[in-house]
CSV table of C-alpha atoms in Angstrom, one decimal:
chain,number,residue,atom,x,y,z
A,1,MET,CA,110.8,-9.4,14.2
A,2,ASP,CA,110.6,-12.4,16.8
A,3,VAL,CA,109.0,-10.6,19.6
A,4,LYS,CA,109.0,-13.7,21.6
A,5,ALA,CA,112.5,-14.4,21.4
A,6,ILE,CA,113.2,-10.9,21.7
A,7,ARG,CA,111.0,-10.7,25.2
A,8,GLU,CA,113.4,-14.1,26.4
A,9,GLN,CA,116.7,-11.1,26.3
A,10,PHE,CA,114.5,-8.8,29.1
A,11,PRO,CA,114.6,-10.8,32.4
A,12,ILE,CA,112.1,-8.5,33.6
A,13,LEU,CA,109.2,-9.4,32.0
A,14,ASN,CA,109.5,-13.1,33.2
A,15,GLN,CA,107.7,-12.4,36.4
A,16,GLU,CA,104.6,-12.4,38.1
A,17,VAL,CA,103.2,-8.8,39.4
A,18,ASN,CA,100.5,-9.1,42.0
A,19,GLY,CA,99.4,-12.7,41.0
A,20,HIS,CA,99.0,-12.0,37.4
A,21,PRO,CA,101.6,-11.8,34.3
A,22,PHE,CA,103.8,-8.4,34.2
A,23,VAL,CA,103.0,-6.6,31.1
A,24,TYR,CA,105.0,-2.9,31.5
A,25,LEU,CA,103.7,-0.3,29.3
A,26,ASP,CA,105.5,2.8,30.4
A,27,SER,CA,108.6,2.9,28.5
A,28,SER,CA,108.5,5.9,27.3
A,29,ALA,CA,109.5,6.2,31.3
A,30,THR,CA,112.3,4.2,30.7
A,31,SER,CA,113.0,0.6,29.1
A,32,GLN,CA,113.7,-2.2,30.7
A,33,LYS,CA,117.3,-3.9,29.8
A,34,PRO,CA,118.2,-6.5,27.6
A,35,ILE,CA,120.2,-9.5,28.8
A,36,GLN,CA,123.1,-8.5,27.0
A,37,VAL,CA,123.5,-4.9,28.2
A,38,ILE,CA,123.0,-5.8,32.0
A,39,GLU,CA,126.4,-8.8,31.4
A,40,ALA,CA,128.1,-5.5,29.2
A,41,VAL,CA,127.8,-3.8,32.6
A,42,ASP,CA,128.3,-7.1,35.1
A,43,THR,CA,131.2,-8.0,32.8
A,44,TYR,CA,133.4,-4.5,33.3
A,45,TYR,CA,132.7,-4.1,37.1
A,46,ARG,CA,134.0,-7.8,37.5
A,47,THR,CA,136.8,-7.9,35.1
A,48,TYR,CA,138.4,-4.4,33.9
A,49,ASN,CA,137.0,-1.7,36.1
A,50,SER,CA,139.3,1.4,35.8
A,51,ASN,CA,139.4,4.6,35.6
A,52,VAL,CA,139.8,6.0,31.1
A,53,HIS,CA,142.2,7.3,29.9
A,54,ARG,CA,144.5,8.1,33.0
A,55,GLY,CA,146.4,5.0,33.2
A,56,VAL,CA,148.6,3.3,30.9
A,57,HIS,CA,147.7,-0.1,32.6
A,58,THR,CA,146.1,-3.2,31.5
A,59,LEU,CA,142.5,-2.1,32.9
A,60,GLY,CA,142.3,1.3,32.0
A,61,THR,CA,143.3,0.9,28.3
A,62,LYS,CA,140.2,-1.6,28.3
A,63,ALA,CA,138.7,0.3,30.2
A,64,THR,CA,138.8,3.6,27.3
A,65,THR,CA,139.0,0.9,24.5
A,66,ALA,CA,135.9,0.2,25.7
A,67,TYR,CA,135.0,3.3,26.5
A,68,GLU,CA,135.9,5.2,23.7
A,69,GLY,CA,134.2,2.4,21.9
A,70,ALA,CA,130.8,3.7,22.8
A,71,ARG,CA,130.9,6.7,21.8
A,72,GLU,CA,131.5,5.4,17.6
A,73,LYS,CA,128.7,3.2,18.7
A,74,VAL,CA,126.4,6.0,18.5
A,75,ARG,CA,127.8,8.1,16.1
A,76,ARG,CA,127.3,5.6,14.2
A,77,PHE,CA,123.7,5.2,15.6
A,78,ILE,CA,122.7,8.5,14.9
A,79,HIS,CA,125.4,9.6,11.3
A,80,ALA,CA,127.4,11.9,12.6
A,81,SER,CA,129.9,13.1,10.9
A,82,SER,CA,132.6,12.7,13.7
A,83,SER,CA,133.4,11.5,17.3
A,84,ALA,CA,134.1,14.6,18.2
A,85,GLU,CA,130.7,15.9,17.9
A,86,ILE,CA,129.2,13.0,20.3
A,87,ILE,CA,129.3,13.9,24.0
A,88,PHE,CA,128.7,11.9,27.0
A,89,THR,CA,126.5,13.4,29.9
A,90,ARG,CA,124.4,12.2,32.1
A,91,GLY,CA,121.0,12.2,29.7
A,92,THR,CA,118.6,15.2,27.7
A,93,THR,CA,118.2,16.9,30.4
A,94,THR,CA,121.9,17.6,31.2
A,95,ALA,CA,122.9,17.7,27.5
A,96,ILE,CA,120.2,20.5,26.8
A,97,ASN,CA,121.4,22.0,29.6
A,98,THR,CA,124.5,22.7,28.5
A,99,ILE,CA,123.6,24.3,25.4
A,100,ALA,CA,121.0,26.6,27.2
A,101,THR,CA,124.3,27.5,29.2
A,102,SER,CA,127.3,27.1,27.5
A,103,TYR,CA,125.6,28.5,24.1
A,104,ALA,CA,122.9,30.4,24.4
A,105,ARG,CA,123.3,32.6,27.2
A,106,THR,CA,126.6,32.9,25.1
A,107,ASN,CA,125.4,34.0,21.9
A,108,LEU,CA,121.8,35.9,23.1
A,109,GLN,CA,121.3,39.2,23.6
A,110,ALA,CA,117.7,41.5,24.9
A,111,GLY,CA,115.5,41.4,22.1
A,112,ASP,CA,116.2,37.9,20.6
A,113,GLU,CA,114.1,35.1,21.0
A,114,ILE,CA,113.4,31.5,21.7
A,115,ILE,CA,110.8,29.9,20.0
A,116,ILE,CA,109.4,26.2,21.6
A,117,THR,CA,106.5,24.3,21.8
A,118,PRO,CA,103.9,24.3,24.0
A,119,MET,CA,104.2,20.0,23.7
A,120,GLU,CA,107.5,20.3,25.7
A,121,HIS,CA,108.9,18.5,28.3
A,122,HIS,CA,110.2,20.4,30.9
A,123,SER,CA,113.4,19.9,30.5
A,124,ASN,CA,113.2,21.6,26.8
A,125,ILE,CA,111.2,24.4,28.7
A,126,ILE,CA,113.0,25.6,31.8
A,127,PRO,CA,116.3,25.6,30.5
A,128,TRP,CA,115.3,27.9,28.2
A,129,GLN,CA,113.4,30.4,30.5
A,130,GLN,CA,116.0,30.3,32.6
A,131,ALA,CA,118.8,31.3,29.1
A,132,ALA,CA,115.8,34.5,28.8
A,133,LYS,CA,115.9,35.5,31.7
A,134,ALA,CA,119.2,36.0,32.4
A,135,THR,CA,119.9,37.6,28.9
A,136,GLY,CA,116.9,39.4,28.3
A,137,ALA,CA,115.8,37.6,24.9
A,138,THR,CA,111.8,36.5,25.2
A,139,LEU,CA,110.9,32.8,24.3
A,140,LYS,CA,107.8,32.5,22.6
A,141,TYR,CA,105.4,29.3,21.3
A,142,ILE,CA,104.6,27.7,18.2
A,143,PRO,CA,100.8,27.1,18.7
A,144,LEU,CA,99.4,23.5,19.0
A,145,GLN,CA,96.5,22.2,16.6
A,146,GLU,CA,93.6,20.8,17.7
A,147,ASP,CA,95.2,17.2,17.6
A,148,GLY,CA,98.3,18.3,19.4
A,149,THR,CA,100.3,18.7,16.6
A,150,ILE,CA,101.6,22.0,15.0
A,151,ARG,CA,101.7,23.5,11.3
A,152,LEU,CA,104.8,24.5,9.1
A,153,GLU,CA,103.0,27.9,8.0
A,154,ASP,CA,102.7,28.7,11.9
A,155,VAL,CA,106.6,27.7,12.1
A,156,ARG,CA,107.6,30.2,9.3
A,157,GLU,CA,105.1,32.7,10.8
A,158,MET,CA,106.6,33.1,13.8
A,159,VAL,CA,110.8,32.5,12.8
A,160,SER,CA,112.1,35.8,11.9
A,161,GLU,CA,115.4,37.5,11.9
A,162,GLN,CA,115.7,37.6,16.0
A,163,THR,CA,114.8,34.1,16.3
A,164,LYS,CA,118.6,32.8,17.3
A,165,ILE,CA,117.5,29.2,18.8
A,166,VAL,CA,114.3,27.4,17.3
A,167,ALA,CA,113.6,24.3,20.6
A,168,MET,CA,111.7,21.3,19.4
A,169,THR,CA,111.0,17.5,20.7
A,170,HIS,CA,111.5,14.8,18.3
A,171,VAL,CA,108.8,13.0,19.3
A,172,SER,CA,105.9,14.2,22.1
A,173,ASN,CA,106.2,11.9,25.1
A,174,VAL,CA,102.4,13.1,26.0
A,175,LEU,CA,100.8,13.4,22.3
A,176,GLY,CA,102.9,10.6,20.5
A,177,THR,CA,103.6,13.7,17.9
A,178,ILE,CA,106.3,13.4,15.6
A,179,ASN,CA,107.6,17.1,15.0
A,180,PRO,CA,108.7,17.4,11.0
A,181,ILE,CA,112.2,18.4,12.2
A,182,LYS,CA,113.7,18.2,9.1
A,183,GLU,CA,111.5,21.3,7.2
A,184,VAL,CA,111.7,23.1,11.0
A,185,ALA,CA,115.4,23.3,11.0
A,186,THR,CA,115.3,24.4,7.4
A,187,ILE,CA,113.2,27.8,8.1
A,188,ALA,CA,115.2,28.3,11.3
A,189,HIS,CA,118.3,27.9,9.2
A,190,ASP,CA,116.9,30.6,6.8
A,191,HIS,CA,116.5,33.1,9.2
A,192,GLY,CA,119.9,32.5,10.5
A,193,ALA,CA,119.0,30.5,14.0
A,194,ILE,CA,120.5,26.8,15.2
A,195,MET,CA,117.9,23.9,15.7
A,196,VAL,CA,118.1,22.0,18.8
A,197,VAL,CA,116.1,18.4,19.2
A,198,ASP,CA,115.4,16.7,21.8
A,199,GLY,CA,115.0,13.0,20.9
A,200,ALA,CA,114.3,11.0,24.0
A,201,GLN,CA,111.8,10.0,22.6
A,202,GLY,CA,113.2,10.0,18.7
A,203,ALA,CA,116.2,7.7,19.3
A,204,PRO,CA,115.2,5.1,20.9
A,205,HIS,CA,112.4,4.2,18.7
A,206,MET,CA,112.9,5.8,14.9
A,207,LYS,CA,116.3,5.8,12.6
A,208,VAL,CA,117.7,9.2,13.3
A,209,ASP,CA,120.6,10.8,11.3
A,210,VAL,CA,121.4,14.5,12.7
A,211,GLN,CA,123.0,15.1,8.8
A,212,GLU,CA,119.8,14.7,7.3
A,213,LEU,CA,117.8,16.6,9.8
A,214,ASP,CA,120.0,18.9,9.9
A,215,CYS,CA,119.7,19.6,13.7
A,216,ASP,CA,122.6,21.6,15.3
A,217,PHE,CA,121.7,20.0,18.6
A,218,TYR,CA,120.2,16.2,19.6
A,219,ALA,CA,120.3,15.8,22.5
A,220,PHE,CA,118.5,11.7,24.2
A,221,SER,CA,118.7,9.2,26.6
A,222,GLY,CA,119.8,6.2,27.0
A,223,HIS,CA,117.9,4.8,29.6
A,224,LYS,CA,114.9,4.7,27.0
A,225,MET,CA,116.8,2.4,24.7
A,226,CYS,CA,117.8,-0.3,27.2
A,227,ALA,CA,120.9,1.0,28.1
A,228,PRO,CA,121.7,2.0,32.3
A,229,THR,CA,120.1,5.2,33.8
A,230,GLY,CA,122.4,8.0,34.1
A,231,ILE,CA,124.0,8.2,30.9
A,232,GLY,CA,122.9,10.2,27.4
A,233,VAL,CA,123.8,11.3,24.3
A,234,LEU,CA,124.7,15.8,24.1
A,235,TYR,CA,124.9,15.8,19.5
A,236,GLY,CA,126.3,18.9,18.3
A,237,LYS,CA,127.8,20.4,14.8
A,238,LYS,CA,131.3,20.4,15.7
A,239,GLU,CA,131.9,24.2,14.4
A,240,LEU,CA,129.3,25.3,17.1
A,241,LEU,CA,131.2,22.6,20.6
A,242,GLU,CA,134.9,24.0,19.2
A,243,ASN,CA,133.0,28.1,20.5
A,244,MET,CA,131.4,26.7,23.1
A,245,GLU,CA,132.8,27.1,26.4
A,246,PRO,CA,132.4,24.2,29.0
A,247,VAL,CA,130.3,24.0,32.1
A,248,GLU,CA,131.8,22.1,33.9
A,249,PHE,CA,135.6,22.7,35.6
A,250,GLY,CA,137.7,19.8,36.6
A,251,GLY,CA,140.1,16.8,36.1
A,252,GLU,CA,139.6,15.2,33.0
A,253,MET,CA,138.9,18.2,30.4
A,254,ILE,CA,142.2,20.3,30.7
A,255,ASP,CA,145.1,21.1,29.0
A,256,PHE,CA,146.4,22.7,30.5
A,257,VAL,CA,146.5,24.0,34.2
A,258,ASN,CA,148.6,27.3,35.2
A,259,LEU,CA,148.2,29.6,38.7
A,260,TYR,CA,145.6,31.9,37.0
A,261,ASP,CA,144.1,30.4,33.9
A,262,SER,CA,144.3,27.5,32.1
A,263,THR,CA,143.1,25.4,29.2
A,264,TRP,CA,140.6,22.6,27.7
A,265,LYS,CA,141.1,19.7,25.6
A,266,GLU,CA,140.0,19.1,22.7
A,267,LEU,CA,136.6,17.8,21.5
A,268,PRO,CA,134.5,15.9,22.9
A,269,TRP,CA,136.6,16.4,25.9
A,270,LYS,CA,136.4,19.6,27.1
A,271,PHE,CA,132.9,18.9,28.1
A,272,GLU,CA,133.3,16.1,30.0
A,273,GLY,CA,134.7,17.0,33.4
A,274,GLY,CA,135.7,14.6,35.6
A,275,THR,CA,135.6,10.9,36.3
A,276,PRO,CA,132.8,9.7,33.0
A,277,ILE,CA,130.2,7.5,33.4
A,278,ILE,CA,132.2,4.5,32.4
A,279,ALA,CA,130.2,1.9,32.5
A,280,GLY,CA,126.7,3.8,31.6
A,281,ALA,CA,128.7,4.1,28.2
A,282,ILE,CA,129.4,0.7,27.8
A,283,GLY,CA,126.2,-0.2,28.7
A,284,LEU,CA,125.3,2.6,26.0
A,285,GLY,CA,127.4,0.5,23.3
A,286,ALA,CA,125.5,-2.5,24.5
A,287,ALA,CA,122.2,-1.4,24.1
A,288,ILE,CA,123.0,0.1,20.1
A,289,ASP,CA,124.3,-3.2,19.4
A,290,PHE,CA,121.3,-4.8,20.7
A,291,ILE,CA,119.1,-2.7,19.4
A,292,GLU,CA,121.4,-2.7,15.6
A,293,ALA,CA,120.2,-6.2,15.7
A,294,ILE,CA,117.1,-6.6,15.7
A,295,GLY,CA,117.5,-3.3,13.4
A,296,MET,CA,115.6,0.4,13.5
A,297,ASP,CA,113.6,-0.5,10.6
A,298,ALA,CA,112.3,-3.8,11.8
A,299,ILE,CA,111.5,-1.6,15.8
A,300,SER,CA,109.8,1.2,13.9
A,301,LYS,CA,107.4,-0.6,11.5
A,302,HIS,CA,106.4,-3.1,15.2
A,303,GLU,CA,105.9,-0.2,17.1
A,304,GLU,CA,104.0,1.4,14.5
A,305,LYS,CA,101.7,-1.8,13.9
A,306,LEU,CA,101.3,-1.9,17.6
A,307,ALA,CA,100.2,1.8,18.1
A,308,THR,CA,97.8,1.2,15.4
A,309,TYR,CA,96.5,-1.5,17.2
A,310,ALA,CA,96.0,0.6,20.6
A,311,TYR,CA,94.7,3.1,19.1
A,312,GLU,CA,91.7,1.9,17.7
A,313,LYS,CA,90.9,-0.6,19.8
A,314,MET,CA,91.3,2.0,22.9
A,315,HIS,CA,89.1,4.5,20.6
A,316,ALA,CA,86.5,2.2,20.2
A,317,MET,CA,85.6,2.2,23.8
A,318,ASP,CA,82.9,4.2,25.4
A,319,GLY,CA,83.4,6.8,27.9
A,320,ILE,CA,87.9,7.0,26.5
A,321,THR,CA,89.2,10.4,25.3
A,322,ILE,CA,92.7,10.0,23.7
A,323,TYR,CA,95.0,12.6,23.5
A,324,GLY,CA,97.0,13.6,20.0
A,325,PRO,CA,96.7,12.8,16.7
A,326,LYS,CA,95.7,9.5,14.9
A,327,HIS,CA,99.4,9.3,13.3
A,328,ARG,CA,101.5,8.4,16.4
A,329,ALA,CA,104.5,7.5,17.8
A,330,ALA,CA,103.8,4.0,20.2
A,331,LEU,CA,102.1,5.6,23.4
A,332,ILE,CA,98.5,6.8,23.9
A,333,THR,CA,98.0,9.3,26.6
A,334,PHE,CA,94.7,9.0,27.9
A,335,ASN,CA,91.6,9.5,30.6
A,336,LEU,CA,88.8,7.6,31.4
A,337,ASP,CA,85.6,9.9,31.9
A,338,ASP,CA,85.3,10.3,35.9
A,339,VAL,CA,88.0,8.6,36.7
A,340,HIS,CA,91.4,10.1,37.8
A,341,PRO,CA,94.7,8.9,36.1
A,342,HIS,CA,96.2,8.1,39.5
A,343,ASP,CA,93.0,5.5,40.2
A,344,THR,CA,93.3,4.1,36.6
A,345,ALA,CA,96.9,3.3,37.4
A,346,THR,CA,96.2,1.8,40.4
A,347,VAL,CA,93.9,-0.5,39.1
A,348,LEU,CA,95.8,-1.4,36.1
A,349,ASP,CA,98.3,-1.8,38.7
A,350,ALA,CA,96.7,-4.4,41.1
A,351,ASP,CA,96.0,-6.9,37.1
A,352,GLY,CA,100.2,-6.3,36.9
A,353,ILE,CA,99.9,-4.1,34.3
A,354,ALA,CA,102.4,-1.0,34.4
A,355,VAL,CA,101.2,2.3,33.0
A,356,ARG,CA,101.8,5.8,33.7
A,357,ALA,CA,99.4,8.6,35.8
A,358,GLY,CA,100.1,12.1,36.0
A,359,HIS,CA,101.6,15.4,34.5
A,360,HIS,CA,104.5,13.4,33.2
A,361,CYS,CA,106.7,16.7,33.6
A,362,ALA,CA,104.5,18.3,30.9
A,363,GLN,CA,102.3,20.9,32.9
A,364,PRO,CA,102.0,23.0,30.0
A,365,LEU,CA,100.8,20.8,28.0
A,366,MET,CA,98.1,19.3,30.6
A,367,ARG,CA,96.7,23.3,31.0
A,368,TRP,CA,96.3,23.1,27.0
A,369,LEU,CA,94.9,19.9,27.1
A,370,ASP,CA,92.3,21.1,30.2
A,371,VAL,CA,93.2,18.7,32.6
A,372,THR,CA,95.8,18.1,35.7
A,373,ALA,CA,96.9,14.7,35.2
A,374,THR,CA,96.7,11.4,32.4
A,375,ALA,CA,97.3,8.1,32.1
A,376,ARG,CA,100.1,7.2,29.5
A,377,ALA,CA,100.4,3.8,28.6
A,378,SER,CA,103.8,3.6,25.9
A,379,LEU,CA,105.2,0.7,24.0
A,380,TYR,CA,108.2,-0.9,22.8
A,381,LEU,CA,110.1,-3.5,20.6
A,382,TYR,CA,109.2,-6.3,23.2
A,383,ASN,CA,105.5,-5.5,23.6
A,384,THR,CA,102.5,-7.3,22.0
A,385,GLU,CA,99.5,-7.1,20.5
A,386,GLU,CA,98.4,-9.0,24.0
A,387,ASP,CA,99.4,-6.7,25.9
A,388,VAL,CA,97.8,-3.8,24.7
A,389,ASP,CA,94.3,-6.5,25.1
A,390,ARG,CA,95.9,-7.3,28.9
A,391,LEU,CA,95.1,-3.4,28.6
A,392,VAL,CA,92.5,-2.5,27.2
A,393,ASP,CA,90.7,-4.9,29.3
A,394,GLY,CA,92.1,-4.0,32.1
A,395,LEU,CA,90.2,-0.3,31.5
A,396,LYS,CA,86.8,-1.7,31.1
A,397,LYS,CA,87.5,-3.0,34.5
A,398,THR,CA,88.2,-0.1,35.7
A,399,LYS,CA,85.4,1.6,34.1
A,400,GLU,CA,83.3,-1.0,35.8
A,401,TYR,CA,84.7,-0.8,38.9
A,402,PHE,CA,84.2,3.0,39.5
A,403,GLY,CA,81.6,3.0,37.2
A,404,ASN,CA,79.4,0.3,40.4
A,405,GLY,CA,80.2,3.0,42.8
A,406,PHE,CA,82.7,1.8,44.5
């Protein structure tokens, strides 16, 4: 994997920030975009901008072909069995809310249980809180181990005949924990429950085979995997999606409309009301082409090596706390002793290094960690060991700066 050649495909990386070569370590928030994706979106708007599905003119046909072609690329990318199981959404948040609204509120009742973990992003907590309130179901949490992982023994102990939904992140956006989704899905199914996976931090970084995982739903966002913002994917098993009602009603998703009743299109279009995110889907298709040309195995291997290098370099520092397990995805969440993470991020930014600081949309996890906020450096296919070295040097500078009483 030629990282130097890959970096040359990302125009934004070739600049200085605050007088220093730019180091981008915030890909868990959003990834940067390669020129191939930028050009694919630009070409759509310049040469065949048109609505899809509705017209028979040349540009409309070309736009429809590109839009539906992107759906097929997504299907292959996550190894779904049918393109009918691929719903385009605004992102992971919209996808999970669709499940919590359309599936959960119809199938849950008082006494039923929804099981999640404390490491979830707010997007995989709040929809289930609301579904529980609306139906009388109970929301329960699998306990975390000291290193931020879960034990399958605890999952087996918690999941019961009352459990109807198990929802879990594939990869924690704070801890870097990689959860055993396939094994948890088996436990859920053994008790008649469905398995919902937040794949926002999974799909960009590792091979995803939804049939192998045997999850019932898998949600992820395009903007974290080199695609534009505003496009995401909800995968769902066809038999579940067919029995779910749409959550948005209007154009595009209908079959017949009468004065007092209407019927819906077949999958996947019944869940895509209104003009869809055409340019975003085309950009997502281009991003998948870009990723697959590199190879997901090569990307995963590169990131695993980088994560190990970063962990070891940072772990060797004095006065730093790293959160999460040693074996992790390519992100490091940390705090420097006696330095607020916002101050850490500010000093790093002055040196041209972009990291994220805050609660990372995971306030329950922050309370479990007994902190109000953390700093996070997240890596992707365009990062290098030199980027990590710059980070470590910047952290040492930050410690020295605040240690001198400034």
